[in-house]
Amino acid sequence: IAGSTGHVKGLKGKTKLLAPIMFNVIFPISSFFKGYGATQFIGMGENLPKNVARQWAEFCSKPGYVMNAIGKSIFDDYHQEIQCPITSFWASDDEIATQANVEDLLRLYPNAKTRLIELDPRKHGYKQIGHMLMFKKSHQKLWPVLENELKHSLPQQYIHFYASKLVILFRCVFFSFISVHDKFHRTLILYLFS
């Protein structure tokens, strides 16, 4: 849900203008002087630990996201081992998870069957959904849409099995900015979907 790479050329709106400044100017300066990547003051999310900010800038520098770091700061790549179906939801007004950036992320999983579902705010009675509003109570009319699409994307006998695992995975990814290259989380992800 709203998962994508952050490749700068695939961004839209003010995010496309702010991201290069954030990655190339703000992150290096704030990391040096404050010890973290400052993003909150420009409305680009929570402040990040300096090494996370540096790695995120590296990931977003070109298409391919984490593949840009393979052999540099990441030495193991397990994306090809993910074989479960992946259904990806993105909002047409999202400045980060644009169609191009969602497709860029899904290319990392060559052995998974992938499906993209666009959420148009107007078709669901909203002025905007953006990158994060679908998680807010104000947008709870979208939740059954997400649930129904997920139910139809998995064979019936796997729905309960995968649903409990997806809740665990979602919590890990959403609350930790996890990369599949972290040994603990890679192991968890491979366990959940093997």
PDB file of C-alpha atoms in Angstrom:
ATOM      1  CA  ILE A   1       0.000   0.000   0.000  1.00  0.00           C
ATOM      2  CA  ALA A   2       1.672   3.191  -1.295  1.00  0.00           C
ATOM      3  CA  GLY A   3       4.897   1.213  -1.552  1.00  0.00           C
ATOM      4  CA  SER A   4       7.355   2.286  -4.211  1.00  0.00           C
ATOM      5  CA  THR A   5      10.869   3.329  -4.909  1.00  0.00           C
ATOM      6  CA  GLY A   6      11.604   6.984  -4.390  1.00  0.00           C
ATOM      7  CA  HIS A   7      13.427   7.549  -7.647  1.00  0.00           C
ATOM      8  CA  VAL A   8      13.506  11.321  -8.009  1.00  0.00           C
ATOM      9  CA  LYS A   9      12.622  11.343 -11.711  1.00  0.00           C
ATOM     10  CA  GLY A  10       9.486   9.308 -10.953  1.00  0.00           C
ATOM     11  CA  LEU A  11       8.205  11.723  -8.310  1.00  0.00           C
ATOM     12  CA  LYS A  12       5.515  14.386  -8.885  1.00  0.00           C
ATOM     13  CA  GLY A  13       4.583  17.830  -7.590  1.00  0.00           C
ATOM     14  CA  LYS A  14       6.443  19.607  -4.795  1.00  0.00           C
ATOM     15  CA  THR A  15       8.060  16.314  -3.748  1.00  0.00           C
ATOM     16  CA  LYS A  16       9.873  16.181  -7.094  1.00  0.00           C
ATOM     17  CA  LEU A  17      11.265  19.660  -6.408  1.00  0.00           C
ATOM     18  CA  LEU A  18      12.139  19.083  -2.738  1.00  0.00           C
ATOM     19  CA  ALA A  19      13.639  15.580  -2.955  1.00  0.00           C
ATOM     20  CA  PRO A  20      16.896  16.524  -4.750  1.00  0.00           C
ATOM     21  CA  ILE A  21      17.426  19.381  -2.278  1.00  0.00           C
ATOM     22  CA  MET A  22      16.695  17.050   0.619  1.00  0.00           C
ATOM     23  CA  PHE A  23      18.994  14.264  -0.617  1.00  0.00           C
ATOM     24  CA  ASN A  24      21.892  16.419  -1.868  1.00  0.00           C
ATOM     25  CA  VAL A  25      21.878  19.444   0.437  1.00  0.00           C
ATOM     26  CA  ILE A  26      19.757  19.004   3.575  1.00  0.00           C
ATOM     27  CA  PHE A  27      20.760  15.425   4.411  1.00  0.00           C
ATOM     28  CA  PRO A  28      24.530  15.981   4.216  1.00  0.00           C
ATOM     29  CA  ILE A  29      24.426  19.283   6.129  1.00  0.00           C
ATOM     30  CA  SER A  30      21.969  18.187   8.830  1.00  0.00           C
ATOM     31  CA  SER A  31      23.734  14.836   9.231  1.00  0.00           C
ATOM     32  CA  PHE A  32      27.028  16.626   9.804  1.00  0.00           C
ATOM     33  CA  PHE A  33      25.730  19.301  12.187  1.00  0.00           C
ATOM     34  CA  LYS A  34      22.757  17.608  13.876  1.00  0.00           C
ATOM     35  CA  GLY A  35      23.565  13.908  13.523  1.00  0.00           C
ATOM     36  CA  TYR A  36      20.370  13.092  11.621  1.00  0.00           C
ATOM     37  CA  GLY A  37      18.748  13.642   8.228  1.00  0.00           C
ATOM     38  CA  ALA A  38      16.343  16.530   8.775  1.00  0.00           C
ATOM     39  CA  THR A  39      13.137  16.121   6.806  1.00  0.00           C
ATOM     40  CA  GLN A  40      10.378  17.199   9.157  1.00  0.00           C
ATOM     41  CA  PHE A  41      10.954  20.947   8.764  1.00  0.00           C
ATOM     42  CA  ILE A  42      10.280  20.756   4.997  1.00  0.00           C
ATOM     43  CA  GLY A  43       7.241  18.494   5.379  1.00  0.00           C
ATOM     44  CA  MET A  44       8.912  15.360   4.014  1.00  0.00           C
ATOM     45  CA  GLY A  45       8.208  13.026   6.940  1.00  0.00           C
ATOM     46  CA  GLU A  46       9.973  12.299  10.176  1.00  0.00           C
ATOM     47  CA  ASN A  47      13.653  13.043  10.708  1.00  0.00           C
ATOM     48  CA  LEU A  48      15.856  10.057   9.893  1.00  0.00           C
ATOM     49  CA  PRO A  49      19.003   8.663  11.477  1.00  0.00           C
ATOM     50  CA  LYS A  50      21.935   9.920   9.396  1.00  0.00           C
ATOM     51  CA  ASN A  51      22.873   6.497   8.008  1.00  0.00           C
ATOM     52  CA  VAL A  52      19.263   5.802   7.010  1.00  0.00           C
ATOM     53  CA  ALA A  53      19.135   9.215   5.295  1.00  0.00           C
ATOM     54  CA  ARG A  54      22.378   8.472   3.435  1.00  0.00           C
ATOM     55  CA  GLN A  55      21.154   5.042   2.342  1.00  0.00           C
ATOM     56  CA  TRP A  56      17.766   6.395   1.295  1.00  0.00           C
ATOM     57  CA  ALA A  57      19.456   9.035  -0.862  1.00  0.00           C
ATOM     58  CA  GLU A  58      21.563   6.267  -2.438  1.00  0.00           C
ATOM     59  CA  PHE A  59      18.484   4.105  -3.083  1.00  0.00           C
ATOM     60  CA  CYS A  60      16.574   6.967  -4.717  1.00  0.00           C
ATOM     61  CA  SER A  61      19.418   8.243  -6.899  1.00  0.00           C
ATOM     62  CA  LYS A  62      18.546   6.010  -9.875  1.00  0.00           C
ATOM     63  CA  PRO A  63      15.840   3.559 -10.899  1.00  0.00           C
ATOM     64  CA  GLY A  64      16.190   0.230  -9.127  1.00  0.00           C
ATOM     65  CA  TYR A  65      16.054   1.489  -5.522  1.00  0.00           C
ATOM     66  CA  VAL A  66      18.069  -0.915  -3.303  1.00  0.00           C
ATOM     67  CA  MET A  67      19.784  -2.386  -6.362  1.00  0.00           C
ATOM     68  CA  ASN A  68      21.813   0.847  -6.465  1.00  0.00           C
ATOM     69  CA  ALA A  69      23.485  -0.239  -3.232  1.00  0.00           C
ATOM     70  CA  ILE A  70      24.244  -3.872  -4.108  1.00  0.00           C
ATOM     71  CA  GLY A  71      27.988  -4.390  -3.799  1.00  0.00           C
ATOM     72  CA  LYS A  72      28.442  -1.049  -2.019  1.00  0.00           C
ATOM     73  CA  SER A  73      26.521  -1.005   1.249  1.00  0.00           C
ATOM     74  CA  ILE A  74      24.390  -4.125   0.652  1.00  0.00           C
ATOM     75  CA  PHE A  75      26.103  -7.367  -0.212  1.00  0.00           C
ATOM     76  CA  ASP A  76      23.296  -9.919  -0.266  1.00  0.00           C
ATOM     77  CA  ASP A  77      20.269  -9.739  -2.528  1.00  0.00           C
ATOM     78  CA  TYR A  78      17.276 -11.978  -1.850  1.00  0.00           C
ATOM     79  CA  HIS A  79      14.589 -10.262  -3.904  1.00  0.00           C
ATOM     80  CA  GLN A  80      14.447 -13.143  -6.394  1.00  0.00           C
ATOM     81  CA  GLU A  81      13.513 -15.525  -3.552  1.00  0.00           C
ATOM     82  CA  ILE A  82      10.175 -13.797  -2.947  1.00  0.00           C
ATOM     83  CA  GLN A  83       7.591 -15.849  -4.833  1.00  0.00           C
ATOM     84  CA  CYS A  84       4.285 -14.943  -3.184  1.00  0.00           C
ATOM     85  CA  PRO A  85       1.722 -12.846  -5.068  1.00  0.00           C
ATOM     86  CA  ILE A  86       2.161  -9.089  -4.556  1.00  0.00           C
ATOM     87  CA  THR A  87      -0.783  -6.733  -4.921  1.00  0.00           C
ATOM     88  CA  SER A  88       0.263  -3.099  -4.871  1.00  0.00           C
ATOM     89  CA  PHE A  89      -2.115  -0.200  -4.241  1.00  0.00           C
ATOM     90  CA  TRP A  90      -1.196   3.346  -5.221  1.00  0.00           C
ATOM     91  CA  ALA A  91      -3.175   6.568  -5.326  1.00  0.00           C
ATOM     92  CA  SER A  92      -3.220   8.549  -8.558  1.00  0.00           C
ATOM     93  CA  ASP A  93      -2.461  11.748  -6.604  1.00  0.00           C
ATOM     94  CA  ASP A  94       0.483  10.268  -4.661  1.00  0.00           C
ATOM     95  CA  GLU A  95       3.619  12.334  -5.333  1.00  0.00           C
ATOM     96  CA  ILE A  96       5.981   9.547  -4.196  1.00  0.00           C
ATOM     97  CA  ALA A  97       4.329   6.218  -5.041  1.00  0.00           C
ATOM     98  CA  THR A  98       3.617   7.186  -8.632  1.00  0.00           C
ATOM     99  CA  GLN A  99       2.854   4.503 -11.185  1.00  0.00           C
ATOM    100  CA  ALA A 100       6.450   4.681 -12.447  1.00  0.00           C
ATOM    101  CA  ASN A 101       7.916   4.290  -8.947  1.00  0.00           C
ATOM    102  CA  VAL A 102       5.518   1.470  -7.988  1.00  0.00           C
ATOM    103  CA  GLU A 103       6.453  -0.418 -11.154  1.00  0.00           C
ATOM    104  CA  ASP A 104      10.125   0.249 -10.394  1.00  0.00           C
ATOM    105  CA  LEU A 105       9.714  -1.382  -6.956  1.00  0.00           C
ATOM    106  CA  LEU A 106       7.849  -4.408  -8.308  1.00  0.00           C
ATOM    107  CA  ARG A 107      10.630  -5.069 -10.839  1.00  0.00           C
ATOM    108  CA  LEU A 108      12.780  -6.033  -7.841  1.00  0.00           C
ATOM    109  CA  TYR A 109      10.671  -9.188  -7.424  1.00  0.00           C
ATOM    110  CA  PRO A 110      11.061 -11.051 -10.734  1.00  0.00           C
ATOM    111  CA  ASN A 111       9.638 -14.343  -9.415  1.00  0.00           C
ATOM    112  CA  ALA A 112       6.508 -12.916  -7.814  1.00  0.00           C
ATOM    113  CA  LYS A 113       3.216 -12.483  -9.617  1.00  0.00           C
ATOM    114  CA  THR A 114       2.468  -8.769  -9.283  1.00  0.00           C
ATOM    115  CA  ARG A 115      -0.660  -6.687  -9.702  1.00  0.00           C
ATOM    116  CA  LEU A 116      -1.065  -2.894  -9.530  1.00  0.00           C
ATOM    117  CA  ILE A 117      -4.288  -1.271  -8.386  1.00  0.00           C
ATOM    118  CA  GLU A 118      -4.757   2.470  -8.806  1.00  0.00           C
ATOM    119  CA  LEU A 119      -6.939   4.338  -6.342  1.00  0.00           C
ATOM    120  CA  ASP A 120      -8.428   7.500  -7.835  1.00  0.00           C
ATOM    121  CA  PRO A 121      -9.563   9.843  -5.036  1.00  0.00           C
ATOM    122  CA  ARG A 122     -12.553  11.165  -7.008  1.00  0.00           C
ATOM    123  CA  LYS A 123     -13.905   7.666  -7.704  1.00  0.00           C
ATOM    124  CA  HIS A 124     -13.939   6.993  -3.971  1.00  0.00           C
ATOM    125  CA  GLY A 125     -15.420  10.353  -2.919  1.00  0.00           C
ATOM    126  CA  TYR A 126     -12.225  12.055  -1.712  1.00  0.00           C
ATOM    127  CA  LYS A 127     -10.433  15.230  -2.765  1.00  0.00           C
ATOM    128  CA  GLN A 128      -7.113  13.510  -2.155  1.00  0.00           C
ATOM    129  CA  ILE A 129      -5.537  10.301  -0.940  1.00  0.00           C
ATOM    130  CA  GLY A 130      -1.871  11.062  -1.499  1.00  0.00           C
ATOM    131  CA  HIS A 131       0.847   8.972   0.095  1.00  0.00           C
ATOM    132  CA  MET A 132      -0.542   8.451   3.600  1.00  0.00           C
ATOM    133  CA  LEU A 133      -4.218   9.422   3.874  1.00  0.00           C
ATOM    134  CA  MET A 134      -5.547   5.938   3.123  1.00  0.00           C
ATOM    135  CA  PHE A 135      -4.262   4.914   6.569  1.00  0.00           C
ATOM    136  CA  LYS A 136      -6.282   7.610   8.351  1.00  0.00           C
ATOM    137  CA  LYS A 137      -9.743   7.119   9.790  1.00  0.00           C
ATOM    138  CA  SER A 138     -11.011   9.899   7.521  1.00  0.00           C
ATOM    139  CA  HIS A 139     -10.373   7.553   4.579  1.00  0.00           C
ATOM    140  CA  GLN A 140     -11.744   4.356   6.088  1.00  0.00           C
ATOM    141  CA  LYS A 141     -14.147   3.921   3.141  1.00  0.00           C
ATOM    142  CA  LEU A 142     -11.049   2.712   1.264  1.00  0.00           C
ATOM    143  CA  TRP A 143     -10.330  -0.105   3.699  1.00  0.00           C
ATOM    144  CA  PRO A 144     -13.011  -2.497   2.386  1.00  0.00           C
ATOM    145  CA  VAL A 145     -11.747  -1.812  -1.150  1.00  0.00           C
ATOM    146  CA  LEU A 146      -8.243  -2.857  -0.089  1.00  0.00           C
ATOM    147  CA  GLU A 147      -9.567  -5.877   1.796  1.00  0.00           C
ATOM    148  CA  ASN A 148     -11.713  -7.083  -1.124  1.00  0.00           C
ATOM    149  CA  GLU A 149      -8.880  -6.742  -3.614  1.00  0.00           C
ATOM    150  CA  LEU A 150      -6.522  -8.670  -1.343  1.00  0.00           C
ATOM    151  CA  LYS A 151      -9.112 -11.418  -0.849  1.00  0.00           C
ATOM    152  CA  HIS A 152      -9.421 -11.815  -4.612  1.00  0.00           C
ATOM    153  CA  SER A 153      -5.675 -11.826  -5.218  1.00  0.00           C
ATOM    154  CA  LEU A 154      -5.008 -14.930  -3.121  1.00  0.00           C
ATOM    155  CA  PRO A 155      -6.450 -18.419  -3.497  1.00  0.00           C
ATOM    156  CA  GLN A 156      -9.177 -18.879  -0.858  1.00  0.00           C
ATOM    157  CA  GLN A 157      -7.296 -21.473   1.193  1.00  0.00           C
ATOM    158  CA  TYR A 158      -4.401 -19.031   1.750  1.00  0.00           C
ATOM    159  CA  ILE A 159      -6.369 -15.939   2.772  1.00  0.00           C
ATOM    160  CA  HIS A 160      -6.357 -16.523   6.542  1.00  0.00           C
ATOM    161  CA  PHE A 161      -2.827 -17.944   6.468  1.00  0.00           C
ATOM    162  CA  TYR A 162      -1.371 -14.979   4.571  1.00  0.00           C
ATOM    163  CA  ALA A 163      -3.555 -12.350   6.252  1.00  0.00           C
ATOM    164  CA  SER A 164      -2.013 -12.987   9.666  1.00  0.00           C
ATOM    165  CA  LYS A 165       1.469 -12.929   8.156  1.00  0.00           C
ATOM    166  CA  LEU A 166       0.739  -9.753   6.201  1.00  0.00           C
ATOM    167  CA  VAL A 167      -0.287  -7.986   9.401  1.00  0.00           C
ATOM    168  CA  ILE A 168       3.062  -8.907  10.953  1.00  0.00           C
ATOM    169  CA  LEU A 169       4.975  -7.868   7.823  1.00  0.00           C
ATOM    170  CA  PHE A 170       3.055  -4.595   7.498  1.00  0.00           C
ATOM    171  CA  ARG A 171       3.819  -3.699  11.115  1.00  0.00           C
ATOM    172  CA  CYS A 172       7.513  -4.451  10.607  1.00  0.00           C
ATOM    173  CA  VAL A 173       7.818  -2.447   7.404  1.00  0.00           C
ATOM    174  CA  PHE A 174       5.592   0.452   8.399  1.00  0.00           C
ATOM    175  CA  PHE A 175       7.079   1.043  11.820  1.00  0.00           C
ATOM    176  CA  SER A 176      10.744   0.314  11.169  1.00  0.00           C
ATOM    177  CA  PHE A 177      11.759   1.484   7.661  1.00  0.00           C
ATOM    178  CA  ILE A 178      12.993  -2.062   7.136  1.00  0.00           C
ATOM    179  CA  SER A 179      15.085  -3.210   4.226  1.00  0.00           C
ATOM    180  CA  VAL A 180      15.009  -6.850   3.139  1.00  0.00           C
ATOM    181  CA  HIS A 181      18.753  -6.695   3.525  1.00  0.00           C
ATOM    182  CA  ASP A 182      18.672  -6.515   7.318  1.00  0.00           C
ATOM    183  CA  LYS A 183      19.411 -10.121   8.363  1.00  0.00           C
ATOM    184  CA  PHE A 184      16.670 -10.414  10.997  1.00  0.00           C
ATOM    185  CA  HIS A 185      13.955  -8.931   8.804  1.00  0.00           C
ATOM    186  CA  ARG A 186      15.096 -10.800   5.699  1.00  0.00           C
ATOM    187  CA  THR A 187      14.803 -14.029   7.680  1.00  0.00           C
ATOM    188  CA  LEU A 188      11.379 -12.997   8.976  1.00  0.00           C
ATOM    189  CA  ILE A 189      10.141 -12.130   5.478  1.00  0.00           C
ATOM    190  CA  LEU A 190      11.458 -15.377   3.996  1.00  0.00           C
ATOM    191  CA  TYR A 191       9.834 -17.339   6.858  1.00  0.00           C
ATOM    192  CA  LEU A 192       6.515 -15.570   6.427  1.00  0.00           C
ATOM    193  CA  PHE A 193       6.306 -16.217   2.708  1.00  0.00           C
ATOM    194  CA  SER A 194       7.967 -19.585   2.262  1.00  0.00           C
TER     195      SER A 194
END
